Tab-separated table of C-alpha atoms and ligand atoms in Angstrom:
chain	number	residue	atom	x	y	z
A	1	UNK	CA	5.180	1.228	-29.919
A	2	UNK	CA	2.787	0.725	-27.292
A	3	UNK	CA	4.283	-0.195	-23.587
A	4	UNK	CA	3.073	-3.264	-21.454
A	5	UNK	CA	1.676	-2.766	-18.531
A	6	UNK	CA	1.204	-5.336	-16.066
A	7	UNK	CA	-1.572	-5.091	-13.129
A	8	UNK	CA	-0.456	-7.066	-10.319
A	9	UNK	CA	-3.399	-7.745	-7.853
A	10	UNK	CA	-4.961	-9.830	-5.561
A	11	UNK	CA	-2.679	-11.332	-2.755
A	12	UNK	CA	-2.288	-13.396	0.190
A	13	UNK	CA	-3.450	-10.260	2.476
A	14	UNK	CA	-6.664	-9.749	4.088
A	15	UNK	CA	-7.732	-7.278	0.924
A	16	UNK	CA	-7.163	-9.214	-1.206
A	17	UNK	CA	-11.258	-8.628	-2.732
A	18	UNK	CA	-10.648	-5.425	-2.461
A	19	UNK	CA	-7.326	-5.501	-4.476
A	20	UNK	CA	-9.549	-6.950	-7.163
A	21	UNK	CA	-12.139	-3.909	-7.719
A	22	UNK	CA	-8.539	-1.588	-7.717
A	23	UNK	CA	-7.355	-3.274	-10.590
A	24	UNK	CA	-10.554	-3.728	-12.693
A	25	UNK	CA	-10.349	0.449	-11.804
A	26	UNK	CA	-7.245	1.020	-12.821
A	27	UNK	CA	-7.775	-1.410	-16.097
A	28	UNK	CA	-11.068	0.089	-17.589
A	29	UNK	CA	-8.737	3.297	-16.968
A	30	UNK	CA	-5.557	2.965	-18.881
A	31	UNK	CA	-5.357	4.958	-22.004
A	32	UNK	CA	-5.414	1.923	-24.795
A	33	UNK	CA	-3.151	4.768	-27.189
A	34	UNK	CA	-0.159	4.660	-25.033
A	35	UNK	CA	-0.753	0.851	-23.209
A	36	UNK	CA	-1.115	-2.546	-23.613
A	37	UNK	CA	-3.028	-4.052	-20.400
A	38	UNK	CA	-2.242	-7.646	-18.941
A	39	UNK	CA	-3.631	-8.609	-15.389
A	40	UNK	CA	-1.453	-10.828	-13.536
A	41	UNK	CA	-3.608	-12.027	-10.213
A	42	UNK	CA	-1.864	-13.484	-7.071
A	43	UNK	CA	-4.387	-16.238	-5.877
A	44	UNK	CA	-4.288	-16.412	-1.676
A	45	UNK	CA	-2.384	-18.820	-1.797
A	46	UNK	CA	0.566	-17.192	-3.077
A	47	UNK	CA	0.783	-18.304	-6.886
A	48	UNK	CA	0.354	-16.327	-9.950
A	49	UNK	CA	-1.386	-16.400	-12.802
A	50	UNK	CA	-2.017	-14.333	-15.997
A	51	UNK	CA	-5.702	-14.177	-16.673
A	52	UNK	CA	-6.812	-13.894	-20.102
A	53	UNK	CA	-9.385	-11.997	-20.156
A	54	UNK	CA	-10.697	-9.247	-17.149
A	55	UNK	CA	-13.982	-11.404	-16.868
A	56	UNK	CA	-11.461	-13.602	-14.733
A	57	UNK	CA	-11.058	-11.278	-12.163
A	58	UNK	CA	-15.011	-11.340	-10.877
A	59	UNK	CA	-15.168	-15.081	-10.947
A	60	UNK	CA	-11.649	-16.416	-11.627
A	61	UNK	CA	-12.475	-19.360	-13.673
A	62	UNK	CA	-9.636	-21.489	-14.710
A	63	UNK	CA	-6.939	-18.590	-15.033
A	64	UNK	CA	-3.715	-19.458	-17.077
A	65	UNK	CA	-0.249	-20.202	-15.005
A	66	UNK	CA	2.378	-18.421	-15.189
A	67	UNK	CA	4.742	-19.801	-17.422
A	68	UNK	CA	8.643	-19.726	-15.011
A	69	UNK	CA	11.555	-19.288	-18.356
A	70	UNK	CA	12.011	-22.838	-18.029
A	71	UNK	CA	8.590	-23.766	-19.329
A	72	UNK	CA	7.563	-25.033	-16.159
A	73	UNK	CA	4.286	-23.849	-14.666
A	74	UNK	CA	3.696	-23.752	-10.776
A	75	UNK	CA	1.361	-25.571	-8.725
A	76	UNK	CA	-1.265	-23.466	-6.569
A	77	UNK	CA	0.890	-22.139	-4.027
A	78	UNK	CA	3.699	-23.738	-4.751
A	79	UNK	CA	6.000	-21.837	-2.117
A	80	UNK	CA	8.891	-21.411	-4.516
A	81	UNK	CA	6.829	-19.308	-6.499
A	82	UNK	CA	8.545	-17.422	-9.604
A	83	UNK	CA	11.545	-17.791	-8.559
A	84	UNK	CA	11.796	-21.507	-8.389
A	85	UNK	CA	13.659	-21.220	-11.713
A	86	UNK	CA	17.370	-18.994	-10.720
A	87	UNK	CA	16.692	-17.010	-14.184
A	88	UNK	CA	14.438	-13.938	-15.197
A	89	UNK	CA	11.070	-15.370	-15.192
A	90	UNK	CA	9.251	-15.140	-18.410
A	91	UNK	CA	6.483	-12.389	-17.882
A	92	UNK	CA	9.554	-10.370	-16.866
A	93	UNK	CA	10.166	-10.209	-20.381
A	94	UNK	CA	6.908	-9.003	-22.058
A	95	UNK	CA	6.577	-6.128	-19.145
A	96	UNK	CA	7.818	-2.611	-19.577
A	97	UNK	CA	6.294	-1.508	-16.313
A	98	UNK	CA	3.926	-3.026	-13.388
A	99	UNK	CA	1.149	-1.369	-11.590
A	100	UNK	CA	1.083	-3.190	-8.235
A	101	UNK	CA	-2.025	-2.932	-6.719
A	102	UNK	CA	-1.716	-5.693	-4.236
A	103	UNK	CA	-2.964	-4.174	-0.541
A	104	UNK	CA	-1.592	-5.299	2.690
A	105	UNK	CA	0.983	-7.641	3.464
A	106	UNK	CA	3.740	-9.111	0.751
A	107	UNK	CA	2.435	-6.234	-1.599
A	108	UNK	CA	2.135	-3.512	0.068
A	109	UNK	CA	4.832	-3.505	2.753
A	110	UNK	CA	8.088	-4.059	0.334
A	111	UNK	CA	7.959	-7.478	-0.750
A	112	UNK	CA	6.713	-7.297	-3.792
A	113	UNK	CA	8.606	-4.084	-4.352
A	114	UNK	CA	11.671	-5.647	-3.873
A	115	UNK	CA	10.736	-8.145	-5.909
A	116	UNK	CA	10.115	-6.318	-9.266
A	117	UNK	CA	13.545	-4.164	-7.820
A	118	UNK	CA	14.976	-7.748	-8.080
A	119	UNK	CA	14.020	-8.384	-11.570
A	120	UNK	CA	14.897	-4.825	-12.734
A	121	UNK	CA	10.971	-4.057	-13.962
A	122	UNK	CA	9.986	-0.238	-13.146
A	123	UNK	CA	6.723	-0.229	-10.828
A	124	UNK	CA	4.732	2.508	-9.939
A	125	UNK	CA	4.241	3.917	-6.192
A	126	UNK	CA	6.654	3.374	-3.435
A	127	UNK	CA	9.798	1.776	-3.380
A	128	UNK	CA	10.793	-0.733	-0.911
A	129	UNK	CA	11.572	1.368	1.997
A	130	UNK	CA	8.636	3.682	1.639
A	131	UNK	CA	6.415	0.455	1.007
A	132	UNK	CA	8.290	-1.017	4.631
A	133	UNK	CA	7.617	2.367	6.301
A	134	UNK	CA	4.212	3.145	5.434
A	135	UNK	CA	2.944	-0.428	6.603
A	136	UNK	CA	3.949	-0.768	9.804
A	137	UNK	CA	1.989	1.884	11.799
A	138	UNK	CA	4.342	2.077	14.625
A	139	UNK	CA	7.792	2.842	12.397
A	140	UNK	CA	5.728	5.058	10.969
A	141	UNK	CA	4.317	6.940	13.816
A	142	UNK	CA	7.981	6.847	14.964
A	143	UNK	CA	9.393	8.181	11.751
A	144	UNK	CA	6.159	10.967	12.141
A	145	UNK	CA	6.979	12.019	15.523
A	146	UNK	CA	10.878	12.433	14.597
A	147	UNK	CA	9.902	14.768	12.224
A	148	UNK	CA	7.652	16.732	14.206
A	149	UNK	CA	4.083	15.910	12.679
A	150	UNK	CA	1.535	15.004	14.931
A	151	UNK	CA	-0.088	11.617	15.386
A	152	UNK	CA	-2.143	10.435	18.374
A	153	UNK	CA	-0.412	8.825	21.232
A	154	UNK	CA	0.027	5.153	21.044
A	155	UNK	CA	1.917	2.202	22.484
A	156	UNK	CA	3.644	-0.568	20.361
A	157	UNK	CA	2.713	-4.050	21.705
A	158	UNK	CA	5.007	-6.719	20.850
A	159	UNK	CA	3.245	-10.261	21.512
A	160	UNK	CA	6.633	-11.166	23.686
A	161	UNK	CA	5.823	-8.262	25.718
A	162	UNK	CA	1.449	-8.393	25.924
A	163	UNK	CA	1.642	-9.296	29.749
A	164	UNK	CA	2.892	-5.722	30.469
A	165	UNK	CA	0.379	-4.291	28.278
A	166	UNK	CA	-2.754	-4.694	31.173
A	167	UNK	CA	-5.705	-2.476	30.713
A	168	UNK	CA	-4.799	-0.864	33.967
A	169	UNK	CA	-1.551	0.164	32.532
A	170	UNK	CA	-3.055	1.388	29.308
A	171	UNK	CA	-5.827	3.868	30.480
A	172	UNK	CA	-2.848	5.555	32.699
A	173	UNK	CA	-0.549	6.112	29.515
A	174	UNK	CA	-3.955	6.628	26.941
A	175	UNK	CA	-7.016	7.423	28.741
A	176	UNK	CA	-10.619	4.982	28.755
A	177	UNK	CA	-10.900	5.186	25.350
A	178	UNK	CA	-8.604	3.437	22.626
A	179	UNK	CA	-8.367	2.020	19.369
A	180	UNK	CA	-6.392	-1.791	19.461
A	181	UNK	CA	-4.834	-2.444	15.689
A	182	UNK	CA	-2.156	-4.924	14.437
A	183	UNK	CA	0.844	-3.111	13.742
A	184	UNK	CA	0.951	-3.712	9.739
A	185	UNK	CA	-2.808	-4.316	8.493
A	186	UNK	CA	-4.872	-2.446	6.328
A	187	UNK	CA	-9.218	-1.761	5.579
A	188	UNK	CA	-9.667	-1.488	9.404
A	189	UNK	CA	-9.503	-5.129	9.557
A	190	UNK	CA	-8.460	-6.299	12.920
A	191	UNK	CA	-9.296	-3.227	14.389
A	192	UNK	CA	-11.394	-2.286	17.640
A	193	UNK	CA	-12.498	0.210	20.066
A	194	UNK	CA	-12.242	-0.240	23.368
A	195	UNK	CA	-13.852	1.594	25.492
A	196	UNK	CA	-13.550	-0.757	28.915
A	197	UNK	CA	-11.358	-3.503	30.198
A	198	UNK	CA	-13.538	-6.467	28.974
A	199	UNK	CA	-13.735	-4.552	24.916
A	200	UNK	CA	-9.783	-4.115	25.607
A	201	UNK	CA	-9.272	-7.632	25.937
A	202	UNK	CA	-11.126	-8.987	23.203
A	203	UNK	CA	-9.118	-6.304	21.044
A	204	UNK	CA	-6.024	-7.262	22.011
A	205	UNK	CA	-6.786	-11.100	20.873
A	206	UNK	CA	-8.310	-9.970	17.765
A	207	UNK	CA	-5.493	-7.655	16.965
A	208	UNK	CA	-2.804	-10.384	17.330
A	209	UNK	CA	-4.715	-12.909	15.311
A	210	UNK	CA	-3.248	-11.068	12.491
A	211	UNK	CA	0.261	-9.349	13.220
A	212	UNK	CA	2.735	-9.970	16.489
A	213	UNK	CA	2.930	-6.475	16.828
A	214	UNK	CA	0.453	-4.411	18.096
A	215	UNK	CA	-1.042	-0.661	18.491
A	216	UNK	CA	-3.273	1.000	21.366
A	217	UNK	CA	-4.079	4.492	20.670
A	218	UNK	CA	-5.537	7.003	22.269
A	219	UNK	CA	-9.049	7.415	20.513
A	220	UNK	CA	-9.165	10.911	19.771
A	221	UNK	CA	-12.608	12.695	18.775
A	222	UNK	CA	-12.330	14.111	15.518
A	223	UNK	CA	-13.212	14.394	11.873
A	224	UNK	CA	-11.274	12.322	9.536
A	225	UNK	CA	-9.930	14.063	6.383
A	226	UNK	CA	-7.934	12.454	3.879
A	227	UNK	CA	-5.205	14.043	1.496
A	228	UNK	CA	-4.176	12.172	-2.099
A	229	UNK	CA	-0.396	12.772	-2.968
A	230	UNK	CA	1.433	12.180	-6.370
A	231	UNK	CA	4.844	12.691	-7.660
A	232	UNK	CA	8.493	11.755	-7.114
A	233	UNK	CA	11.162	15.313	-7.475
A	234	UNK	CA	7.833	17.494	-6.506
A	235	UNK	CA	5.189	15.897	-5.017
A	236	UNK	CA	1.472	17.882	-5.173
A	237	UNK	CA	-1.334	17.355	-2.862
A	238	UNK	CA	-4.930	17.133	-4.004
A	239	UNK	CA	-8.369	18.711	-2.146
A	240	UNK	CA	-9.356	16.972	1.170
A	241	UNK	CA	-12.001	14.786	1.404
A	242	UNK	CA	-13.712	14.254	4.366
A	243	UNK	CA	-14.668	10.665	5.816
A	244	UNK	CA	-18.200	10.944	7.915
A	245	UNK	CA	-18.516	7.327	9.407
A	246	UNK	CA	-22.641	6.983	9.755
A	247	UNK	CA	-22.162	4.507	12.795
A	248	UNK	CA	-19.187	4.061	14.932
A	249	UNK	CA	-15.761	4.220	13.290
A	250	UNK	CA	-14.638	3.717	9.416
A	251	UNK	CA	-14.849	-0.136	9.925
A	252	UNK	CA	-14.238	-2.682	6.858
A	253	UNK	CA	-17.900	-2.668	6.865
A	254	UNK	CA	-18.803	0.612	6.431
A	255	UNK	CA	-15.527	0.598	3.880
A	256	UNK	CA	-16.676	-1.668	1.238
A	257	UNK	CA	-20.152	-3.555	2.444
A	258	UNK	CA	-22.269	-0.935	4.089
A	259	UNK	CA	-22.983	1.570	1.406
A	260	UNK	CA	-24.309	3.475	3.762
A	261	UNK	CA	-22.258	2.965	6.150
A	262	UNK	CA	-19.923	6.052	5.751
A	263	UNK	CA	-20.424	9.334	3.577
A	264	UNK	CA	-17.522	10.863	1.510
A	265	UNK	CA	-17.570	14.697	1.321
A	266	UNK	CA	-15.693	16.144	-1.099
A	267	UNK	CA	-14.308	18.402	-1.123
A	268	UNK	CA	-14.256	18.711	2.988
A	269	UNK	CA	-15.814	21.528	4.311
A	270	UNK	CA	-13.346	22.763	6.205
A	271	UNK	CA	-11.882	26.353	6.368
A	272	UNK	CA	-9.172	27.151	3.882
A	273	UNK	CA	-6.239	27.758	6.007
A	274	UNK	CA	-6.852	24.525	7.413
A	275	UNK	CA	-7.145	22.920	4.037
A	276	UNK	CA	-3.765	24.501	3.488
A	277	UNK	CA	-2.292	23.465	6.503
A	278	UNK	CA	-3.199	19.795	5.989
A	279	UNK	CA	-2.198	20.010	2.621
A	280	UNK	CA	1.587	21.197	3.655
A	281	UNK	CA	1.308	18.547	6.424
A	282	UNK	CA	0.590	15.676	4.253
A	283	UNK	CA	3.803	16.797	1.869
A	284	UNK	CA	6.132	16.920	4.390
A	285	UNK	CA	4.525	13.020	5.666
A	286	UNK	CA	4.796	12.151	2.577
A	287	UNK	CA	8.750	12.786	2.578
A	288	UNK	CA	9.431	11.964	6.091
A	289	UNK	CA	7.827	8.298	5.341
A	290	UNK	CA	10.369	7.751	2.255
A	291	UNK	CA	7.407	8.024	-0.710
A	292	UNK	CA	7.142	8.272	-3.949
A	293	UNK	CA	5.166	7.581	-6.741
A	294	UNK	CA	1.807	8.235	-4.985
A	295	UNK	CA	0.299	7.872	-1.627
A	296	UNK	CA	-2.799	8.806	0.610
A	297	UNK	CA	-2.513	10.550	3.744
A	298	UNK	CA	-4.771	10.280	6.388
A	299	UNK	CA	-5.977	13.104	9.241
A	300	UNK	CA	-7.646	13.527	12.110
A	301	UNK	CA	-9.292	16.745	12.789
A	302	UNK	CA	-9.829	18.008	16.407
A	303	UNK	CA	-12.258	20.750	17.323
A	304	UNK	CA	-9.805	22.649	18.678
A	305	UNK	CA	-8.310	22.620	15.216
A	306	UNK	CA	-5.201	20.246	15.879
A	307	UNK	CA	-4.112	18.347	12.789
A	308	UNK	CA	-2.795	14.658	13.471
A	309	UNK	CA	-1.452	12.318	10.844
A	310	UNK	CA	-3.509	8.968	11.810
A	311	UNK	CA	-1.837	7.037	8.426
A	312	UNK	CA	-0.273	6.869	5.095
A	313	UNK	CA	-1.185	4.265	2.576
A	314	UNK	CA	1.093	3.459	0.084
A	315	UNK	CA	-0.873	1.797	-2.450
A	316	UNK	CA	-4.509	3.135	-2.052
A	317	UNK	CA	-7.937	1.786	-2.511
A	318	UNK	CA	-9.079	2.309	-6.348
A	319	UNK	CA	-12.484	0.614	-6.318
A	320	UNK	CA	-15.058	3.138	-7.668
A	321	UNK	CA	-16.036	4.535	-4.021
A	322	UNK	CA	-11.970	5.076	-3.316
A	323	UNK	CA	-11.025	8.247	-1.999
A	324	UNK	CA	-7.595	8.562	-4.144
A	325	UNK	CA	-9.021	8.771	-7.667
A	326	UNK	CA	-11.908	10.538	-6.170
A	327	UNK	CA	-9.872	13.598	-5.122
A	328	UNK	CA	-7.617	14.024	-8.309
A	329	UNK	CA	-10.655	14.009	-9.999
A	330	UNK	CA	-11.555	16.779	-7.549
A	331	UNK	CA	-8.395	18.170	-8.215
A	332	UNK	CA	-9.296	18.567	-11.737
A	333	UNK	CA	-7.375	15.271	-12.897
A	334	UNK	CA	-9.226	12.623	-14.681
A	335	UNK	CA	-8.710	8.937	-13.751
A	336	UNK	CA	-7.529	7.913	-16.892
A	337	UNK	CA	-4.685	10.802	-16.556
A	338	UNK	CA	-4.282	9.498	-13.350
A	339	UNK	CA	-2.952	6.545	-14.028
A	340	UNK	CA	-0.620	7.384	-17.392
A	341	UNK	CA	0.970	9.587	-15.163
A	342	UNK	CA	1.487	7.116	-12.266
A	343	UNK	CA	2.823	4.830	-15.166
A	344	UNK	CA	5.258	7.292	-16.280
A	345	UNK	CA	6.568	8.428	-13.336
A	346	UNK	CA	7.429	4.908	-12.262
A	347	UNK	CA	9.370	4.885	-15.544
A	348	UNK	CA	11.029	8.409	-15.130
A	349	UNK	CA	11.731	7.524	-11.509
A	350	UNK	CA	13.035	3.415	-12.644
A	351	UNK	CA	15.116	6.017	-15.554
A	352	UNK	CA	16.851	7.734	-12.529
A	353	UNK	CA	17.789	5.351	-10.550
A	354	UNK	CA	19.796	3.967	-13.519
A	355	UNK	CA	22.205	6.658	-13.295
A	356	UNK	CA	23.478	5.937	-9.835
A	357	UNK	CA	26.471	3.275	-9.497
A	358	UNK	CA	26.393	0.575	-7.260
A	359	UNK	CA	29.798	-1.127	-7.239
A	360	UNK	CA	33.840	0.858	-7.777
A	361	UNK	CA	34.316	-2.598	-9.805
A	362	UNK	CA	31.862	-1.660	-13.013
A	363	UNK	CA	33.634	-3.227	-15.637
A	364	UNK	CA	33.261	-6.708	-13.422
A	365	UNK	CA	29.367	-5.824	-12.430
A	366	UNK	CA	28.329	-4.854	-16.118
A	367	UNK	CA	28.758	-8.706	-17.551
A	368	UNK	CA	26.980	-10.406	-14.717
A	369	UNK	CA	24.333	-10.853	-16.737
A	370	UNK	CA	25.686	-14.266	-18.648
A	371	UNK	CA	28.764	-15.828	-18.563
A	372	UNK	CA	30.684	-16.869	-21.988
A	373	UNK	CA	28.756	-19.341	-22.513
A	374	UNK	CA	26.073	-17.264	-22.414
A	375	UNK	CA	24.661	-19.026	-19.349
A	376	UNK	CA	22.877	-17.002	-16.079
A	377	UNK	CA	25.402	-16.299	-13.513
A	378	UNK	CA	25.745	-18.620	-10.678
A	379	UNK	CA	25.242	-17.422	-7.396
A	380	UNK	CA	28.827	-18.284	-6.371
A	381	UNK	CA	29.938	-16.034	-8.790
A	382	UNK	CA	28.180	-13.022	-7.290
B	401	LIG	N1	-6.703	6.803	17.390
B	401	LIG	C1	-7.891	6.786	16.794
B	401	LIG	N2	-8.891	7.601	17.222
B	401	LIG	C2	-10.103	7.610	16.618
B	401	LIG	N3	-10.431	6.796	15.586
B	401	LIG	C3	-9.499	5.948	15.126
B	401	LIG	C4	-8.177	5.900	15.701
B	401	LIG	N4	-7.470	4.978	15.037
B	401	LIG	C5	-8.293	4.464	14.106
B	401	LIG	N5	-9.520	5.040	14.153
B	401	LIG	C6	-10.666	4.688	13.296
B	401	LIG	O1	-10.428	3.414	12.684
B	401	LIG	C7	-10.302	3.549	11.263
B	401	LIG	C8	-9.236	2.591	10.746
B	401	LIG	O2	-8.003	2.836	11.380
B	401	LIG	P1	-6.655	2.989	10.565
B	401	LIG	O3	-5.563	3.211	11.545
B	401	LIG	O4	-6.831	4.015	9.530
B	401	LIG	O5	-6.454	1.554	9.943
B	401	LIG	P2	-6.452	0.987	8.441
B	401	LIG	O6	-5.035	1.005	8.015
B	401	LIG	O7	-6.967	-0.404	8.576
B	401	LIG	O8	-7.326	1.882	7.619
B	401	LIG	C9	-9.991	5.020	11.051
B	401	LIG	O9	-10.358	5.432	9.762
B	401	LIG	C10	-10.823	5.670	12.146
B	401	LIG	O10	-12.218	5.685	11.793
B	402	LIG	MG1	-7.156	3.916	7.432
């Protein structure tokens, strides 16, 4: 029998458009022998809805509600959302395993993660922590530094704390040149150089409009090379690919508008040691930062050969110009391989976790799944 698969895209983040082209990826890719596809699409507003048909995803249409187990569907961003009814919701039931692909904030950083945890439905990529980690790029850098791998200097603005942060203050920690970015965002949006006091401010402003935590880092002059990881017990890294920005830095417009507006080399032409080195770096990130499933690692590049970690992301772009499919294919793994194993390592890994024990009282925690009566558990039992 064929398992369900459930795409989960779209979101209240700033990507959400780009969470969109991921999942019509990742859909034209699953192997129809092993999987049945359903796309599930989280309007911006917050609600869900199963869409019929994959057509809804380029111009959403009138998609269908999800249905909660009481029959009752949700209003557009109702703020209850699925779990306005205390039970399993219904979907939970026809899904053997969920491909989130939802960038950026409540998919990306946990929430969702915890969600699915919640309702006992395996998910590929990270799990919560790893998810919580990866997003916010000061834990991270923290977590990074700990560990002893490299990542440019930086200072963690909190908004309570943004008097303190004056330009003055910043060129004598950083130097002239910086890059301003909100703490947990994602596609460069937000995200500035600043190269003078007047650029700083207007980064700073721009940067909070969309996180209350902050980042000023020294710019450093480098290439930018980017890893692909997979795996859970033994991770493997994938050729580099190399990032050449045509203008500036890798902005959200030379991401996904400008076609020209960056050029992807792969593989980077880089020496092989280096290769190697980078390779090894971005497996021991990738454990340091609590992964699994999959992840991408990004690098910076000095001339003087220094490797720096700038990021991870947890759930990577897969739009057709994405860098993650791009380098497994490079690799010498083909997309739609790609993504059956993703799907079956989330099951392995969902398969593991079953064997660990979470309470001395089992006998008690094994029937809290109906009373009697045959009724869901009330909270005050729990
Ligand atoms: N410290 C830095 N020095 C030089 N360039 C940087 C620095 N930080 C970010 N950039 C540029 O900005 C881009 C986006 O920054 P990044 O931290 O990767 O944010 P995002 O998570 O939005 O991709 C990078 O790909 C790079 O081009
Ligand atoms: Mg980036």
């Amino acid at each position: 029998m064929k398992l369900n698969v459930a795409i989960i895209c779209g979101g209240r983040s700033t990507e959400h458009d780009v969470s969109l082209l991921s999942a019509k990826n990742i859909y034209d890719a699953i192997d129809r022998d092993k999987f049945e596809v359903s796309i599930i699409k989280i309007d911006e507003g917050g609600a869900w809805h199963a869409l019929s048909s994959i057509d809804q995803l380029a111009s959403p249409g009138r998609p269908q509600e999800i249905q909660t187990s009481d029959g009752r569907s949700r209003a557009r961003g109702d703020r209850h959302n699925v779990l306005a009814t205390a039970s399993r919701p219904a979907f939970a039931e026809r899904v053997d395993v969920v491909f989130p692909i939802v960038h950026g904030a409540f998919g990306e950083d946990g929430c969702l993660q915890g969600f699915l945890k919640m309702l006992d439905i395996p998910f590929v990529g990270a799990d919560v922590l790893g998810s919580a980690v990866g997003m916010d790029k000061d834990v991270m850098k923290r977590l990074l530094q700990q560990g002893g791998v490299p990542t440019p200097r930086w200072l963690a603005i909190h908004r309570k704390h943004r008097a303190e942060a004056s330009y003055e203050n910043v060129v004598g920690l950083l130097g002239r040149s910086v890059f301003v970015k909100p703490a947990n965002g994602g596609s460069s949006v937000g995200i500035a150089k600043a190269t003078s006091e007047m650029e700083y401010i207007r980064a700073v402003e721009e940067a909070f409009l969309f996180d209350d935590k902050i980042l000023v880092e020294e710019a450093v002059v480098a290439r930018e090379l980017e890893c692909s990881v997979i795996g859970g017990e033994h991770p493997r890294a994938s050729v580099l690919g190399e990032v050449i920005p045509t203008g500036g830095f890798y902005s959200y417009q030379a991401k996904y508008i400008d076609e020209k507006g960056a050029i992807l080399a792969i593989p980077a032409d880089i020496p092989q040691e280096t290769a190697a080195l980078i390779r090894e770096t971005a497996l021991k990130a990738y454990e340091i930062l609590c992964c699994s499933g999959f992840a991408r690692i990004d690098f910076f590049l000095t001339e003087c050969g220094d490797v720096l970690v700038n990021e991870i992301n947890t759930l990577p772009g897969f739009t057709s110009s994405s860098m993650y499919p791009r380098l497994w294919e490079a690799t010498g793994v083909s997309y739609p391989s790609l993504v059956t194993q993703l799907i079956e390592g989330a099951l392995q890994r969902h398969l593991a976790k079953k064997r660990l024990r979470y309470s001395y009282h089992h006998s008690q925690t094994a029937n809290l799944g109906e009373d009697v009566n045959g009724n869901d558990p009330q909270v005050g039992l729990l």
